[in-house]
Short mmCIF file of C-alpha atoms in Angstrom, two decimals:
data_model
loop_
_atom_site.label_atom_id
_atom_site.label_comp_id
_atom_site.label_asym_id
_atom_site.label_seq_id
_atom_site.Cartn_x
_atom_site.Cartn_y
_atom_site.Cartn_z
CA UNK A 1 2.86 24.50 -12.26
CA UNK A 2 -0.66 25.20 -11.38
CA UNK A 3 -0.65 22.65 -8.62
CA UNK A 4 2.45 23.94 -6.86
CA UNK A 5 0.32 25.67 -4.43
CA UNK A 6 -1.86 22.85 -3.32
CA UNK A 7 -2.50 22.52 0.46
CA UNK A 8 -5.56 20.64 0.88
CA UNK A 9 -6.73 17.45 -1.22
CA UNK A 10 -10.61 16.70 -0.77
CA UNK A 11 -11.87 13.81 -2.00
CA UNK A 12 -15.09 11.66 -1.97
CA UNK A 13 -16.49 8.69 -3.72
CA UNK A 14 -19.00 10.14 -5.93
CA UNK A 15 -17.85 12.79 -9.15
CA UNK A 16 -21.00 14.78 -8.68
CA UNK A 17 -20.71 15.01 -4.85
CA UNK A 18 -17.23 16.43 -5.32
CA UNK A 19 -18.41 18.94 -8.20
CA UNK A 20 -20.87 19.94 -5.85
CA UNK A 21 -18.45 20.59 -3.26
CA UNK A 22 -15.81 22.58 -5.74
CA UNK A 23 -18.94 24.82 -6.63
CA UNK A 24 -20.01 25.24 -2.82
CA UNK A 25 -16.15 26.45 -2.10
CA UNK A 26 -16.24 28.84 -4.99
CA UNK A 27 -19.36 30.56 -3.79
CA UNK A 28 -19.12 30.36 -0.10
CA UNK A 29 -15.43 30.73 0.53
CA UNK A 30 -13.76 32.08 -2.79
CA UNK A 31 -16.79 34.53 -4.09
CA UNK A 32 -15.48 37.58 -5.38
CA UNK A 33 -11.77 36.70 -5.56
CA UNK A 34 -11.77 37.00 -9.32
CA UNK A 35 -9.08 34.90 -10.28
CA UNK A 36 -9.06 32.03 -12.72
CA UNK A 37 -7.47 29.92 -9.85
CA UNK A 38 -10.72 30.04 -8.18
CA UNK A 39 -13.11 29.07 -11.15
CA UNK A 40 -14.90 25.63 -10.96
CA UNK A 41 -13.32 23.82 -14.05
CA UNK A 42 -13.17 20.13 -14.83
CA UNK A 43 -9.44 19.31 -15.33
CA UNK A 44 -9.54 15.76 -16.55
CA UNK A 45 -10.80 14.90 -20.19
CA UNK A 46 -12.98 12.22 -19.49
CA UNK A 47 -15.43 11.61 -16.44
CA UNK A 48 -15.14 7.89 -16.78
CA UNK A 49 -12.79 6.92 -13.97
CA UNK A 50 -12.18 10.34 -11.86
CA UNK A 51 -12.75 13.64 -12.09
CA UNK A 52 -10.64 16.69 -10.82
CA UNK A 53 -11.17 20.12 -9.76
CA UNK A 54 -8.63 22.98 -8.48
CA UNK A 55 -9.56 26.32 -6.71
CA UNK A 56 -6.85 27.88 -5.34
CA UNK A 57 -4.77 25.74 -2.84
CA UNK A 58 -7.78 22.85 -2.84
CA UNK A 59 -7.49 19.94 -5.17
CA UNK A 60 -10.63 18.13 -5.38
CA UNK A 61 -11.26 14.44 -7.00
CA UNK A 62 -13.53 11.46 -6.69
CA UNK A 63 -12.19 8.12 -5.81
CA UNK A 64 -14.78 5.70 -6.65
CA UNK A 65 -15.86 2.97 -4.38
CA UNK A 66 -13.55 0.68 -2.00
CA UNK A 67 -9.94 1.16 -0.78
CA UNK A 68 -8.69 -0.34 -4.17
CA UNK A 69 -10.06 2.47 -5.86
CA UNK A 70 -9.03 5.07 -3.53
CA UNK A 71 -5.51 3.88 -3.55
CA UNK A 72 -5.24 4.43 -7.19
CA UNK A 73 -6.63 7.84 -6.86
CA UNK A 74 -4.44 8.84 -4.02
CA UNK A 75 -1.26 7.43 -5.95
CA UNK A 76 -2.29 9.56 -8.90
CA UNK A 77 -3.03 12.81 -6.93
CA UNK A 78 0.15 12.56 -4.75
CA UNK A 79 2.58 11.44 -8.12
CA UNK A 80 0.92 14.84 -9.53
CA UNK A 81 1.91 16.90 -6.24
CA UNK A 82 5.46 15.45 -6.51
CA UNK A 83 5.37 16.43 -10.37
CA UNK A 84 4.43 19.95 -9.32
CA UNK A 85 7.14 19.71 -6.67
CA UNK A 86 4.80 20.57 -3.67
CA UNK A 87 7.07 20.77 -0.66
CA UNK A 88 4.72 21.81 2.00
CA UNK A 89 2.38 19.37 4.00
CA UNK A 90 -0.63 18.43 2.38
CA UNK A 91 -3.74 17.80 4.42
CA UNK A 92 -6.08 15.03 3.05
CA UNK A 93 -9.79 15.14 3.93
CA UNK A 94 -12.33 12.45 2.75
CA UNK A 95 -16.04 13.25 2.71
CA UNK A 96 -18.95 11.00 2.25
CA UNK A 97 -21.74 8.83 3.29
CA UNK A 98 -21.17 6.00 5.92
CA UNK A 99 -23.13 3.55 8.11
CA UNK A 100 -23.41 4.79 11.92
CA UNK A 101 -22.74 2.49 14.62
CA UNK A 102 -24.45 3.83 17.88
CA UNK A 103 -25.13 7.21 16.53
CA UNK A 104 -28.43 8.59 15.10
CA UNK A 105 -29.04 8.68 11.38
CA UNK A 106 -27.70 12.22 10.00
CA UNK A 107 -24.89 12.51 12.52
CA UNK A 108 -21.54 14.28 11.11
CA UNK A 109 -18.97 11.59 11.93
CA UNK A 110 -15.50 12.59 12.31
CA UNK A 111 -12.63 9.85 12.28
CA UNK A 112 -10.02 9.69 14.90
CA UNK A 113 -8.89 6.46 14.28
CA UNK A 114 -8.88 3.92 11.19
CA UNK A 115 -9.52 0.18 11.43
CA UNK A 116 -9.98 -2.76 9.55
CA UNK A 117 -12.83 -5.37 10.35
CA UNK A 118 -10.42 -7.17 12.73
CA UNK A 119 -10.12 -4.20 14.47
CA UNK A 120 -6.44 -3.41 13.47
CA UNK A 121 -5.03 -0.09 12.57
CA UNK A 122 -3.11 -0.72 9.65
CA UNK A 123 -3.68 -1.70 6.21
CA UNK A 124 -2.37 -4.93 4.59
CA UNK A 125 -1.01 -5.14 0.96
CA UNK A 126 0.52 -7.94 -0.74
CA UNK A 127 3.67 -6.50 -2.49
CA UNK A 128 5.87 -8.84 -4.68
CA UNK A 129 5.08 -11.99 -2.36
CA UNK A 130 5.55 -9.77 0.84
CA UNK A 131 2.76 -9.05 3.22
CA UNK A 132 3.22 -5.29 3.89
CA UNK A 133 1.51 -3.40 6.83
CA UNK A 134 1.12 0.53 6.52
CA UNK A 135 -0.22 2.37 9.81
CA UNK A 136 -3.45 4.27 9.36
CA UNK A 137 -2.18 7.43 11.17
CA UNK A 138 -4.67 10.53 11.42
CA UNK A 139 -3.69 14.23 12.34
CA UNK A 140 -5.53 14.94 15.67
CA UNK A 141 -5.12 18.57 15.11
CA UNK A 142 -6.97 18.39 11.94
CA UNK A 143 -9.73 16.26 13.85
CA UNK A 144 -9.82 18.97 16.55
CA UNK A 145 -10.10 21.83 14.08
CA UNK A 146 -12.95 19.86 12.19
CA UNK A 147 -14.77 19.27 15.47
CA UNK A 148 -14.65 22.96 16.41
CA UNK A 149 -15.73 24.32 13.38
CA UNK A 150 -18.93 22.05 13.01
CA UNK A 151 -19.62 23.29 16.61
CA UNK A 152 -19.40 27.01 15.62
CA UNK A 153 -22.08 26.50 12.70
CA UNK A 154 -25.02 28.60 13.53
CA UNK A 155 -27.53 26.98 15.12
CA UNK A 156 -25.66 24.03 15.99
CA UNK A 157 -27.32 23.11 19.29
CA UNK A 158 -30.68 22.97 17.28
CA UNK A 159 -29.50 19.77 15.49
CA UNK A 160 -30.18 18.05 18.74
CA UNK A 161 -29.18 14.24 18.27
CA UNK A 162 -27.97 15.08 14.54
CA UNK A 163 -24.75 16.51 15.79
CA UNK A 164 -21.12 15.86 15.52
CA UNK A 165 -19.35 12.53 16.91
CA UNK A 166 -15.74 11.74 16.98
CA UNK A 167 -14.64 8.29 17.10
CA UNK A 168 -13.08 5.47 15.34
CA UNK A 169 -14.15 4.05 11.78
CA UNK A 170 -14.00 0.70 10.15
CA UNK A 171 -12.95 0.51 6.51
CA UNK A 172 -13.98 -2.99 4.93
CA UNK A 173 -13.32 -4.31 1.66
CA UNK A 174 -16.80 -5.44 1.20
CA UNK A 175 -20.29 -4.02 1.95
CA UNK A 176 -22.09 -7.08 2.59
CA UNK A 177 -20.15 -10.02 4.53
CA UNK A 178 -17.47 -7.80 5.87
CA UNK A 179 -19.67 -5.14 7.38
CA UNK A 180 -21.76 -8.01 9.16
CA UNK A 181 -24.76 -7.60 6.71
CA UNK A 182 -27.13 -10.79 6.55
CA UNK A 183 -28.71 -9.52 3.17
CA UNK A 184 -26.36 -10.25 0.88
CA UNK A 185 -26.48 -13.11 -1.84
CA UNK A 186 -23.81 -14.80 0.26
CA UNK A 187 -23.96 -15.12 3.91
CA UNK A 188 -22.33 -17.61 6.17
CA UNK A 189 -22.66 -15.77 9.40
CA UNK A 190 -25.67 -15.46 11.95
CA UNK A 191 -27.48 -12.51 13.44
CA UNK A 192 -25.74 -13.37 16.80
CA UNK A 193 -22.38 -13.02 15.00
CA UNK A 194 -23.33 -9.93 13.47
CA UNK A 195 -24.42 -8.51 16.96
CA UNK A 196 -21.18 -9.64 18.69
CA UNK A 197 -19.38 -7.89 15.96
CA UNK A 198 -21.05 -4.60 16.40
CA UNK A 199 -20.97 -4.75 20.09
CA UNK A 200 -17.30 -5.14 20.07
CA UNK A 201 -16.98 -2.22 17.70
CA UNK A 202 -18.94 -0.03 20.05
CA UNK A 203 -16.69 -1.06 23.11
CA UNK A 204 -13.62 -0.11 21.00
CA UNK A 205 -15.38 3.33 20.41
CA UNK A 206 -16.15 2.86 16.84
CA UNK A 207 -19.05 5.47 15.45
CA UNK A 208 -19.34 4.45 11.93
CA UNK A 209 -18.30 1.97 8.94
CA UNK A 210 -17.32 2.58 5.22
CA UNK A 211 -14.93 1.39 2.82
CA UNK A 212 -12.00 3.78 2.29
CA UNK A 213 -10.69 5.36 5.58
CA UNK A 214 -7.80 3.26 5.86
#
């Protein structure tokens, strides 16, 4: 199977971002390898839902927006790896945009804890009339490796305030209300409620917020 050697799964929300990342890997990491395993090729017949690329041990896919869409994509990717009888551990990395909390715009945020808007480190699923809680576990060795690689980047110190920050990430099921925004079509909380929420998040070491990390 062409997927049996998969060791890394890289996912992002947008299909164009995933394709750009695949091309970047081909040009910067696998340039000159000269094998079909390292050619940028769209493996799905349609781009209407998800796109899929594979370069050597790296599998890349988009997952759409939000945890629900992310869950579908990950189920399909892991089922594919199971069918291919991948027996080694797979490192899953999600990259994309987020809203910073207490960090400068442009900062690279690396997640070391995944929380929900109630600051709980698990995700709740309603399965056949049962409430199932799945823990959000992050490999700290991978976090350390990512931070080290970022800081080894040429001219890193010149980035100033736009550097790397490691901390907790909040994943919400909504872009407006669950993130405390006051500019949505429905808003039943006040600006003071929003600031209390963000202040508490900062106290708990939260550095950013998005919709997929847990």
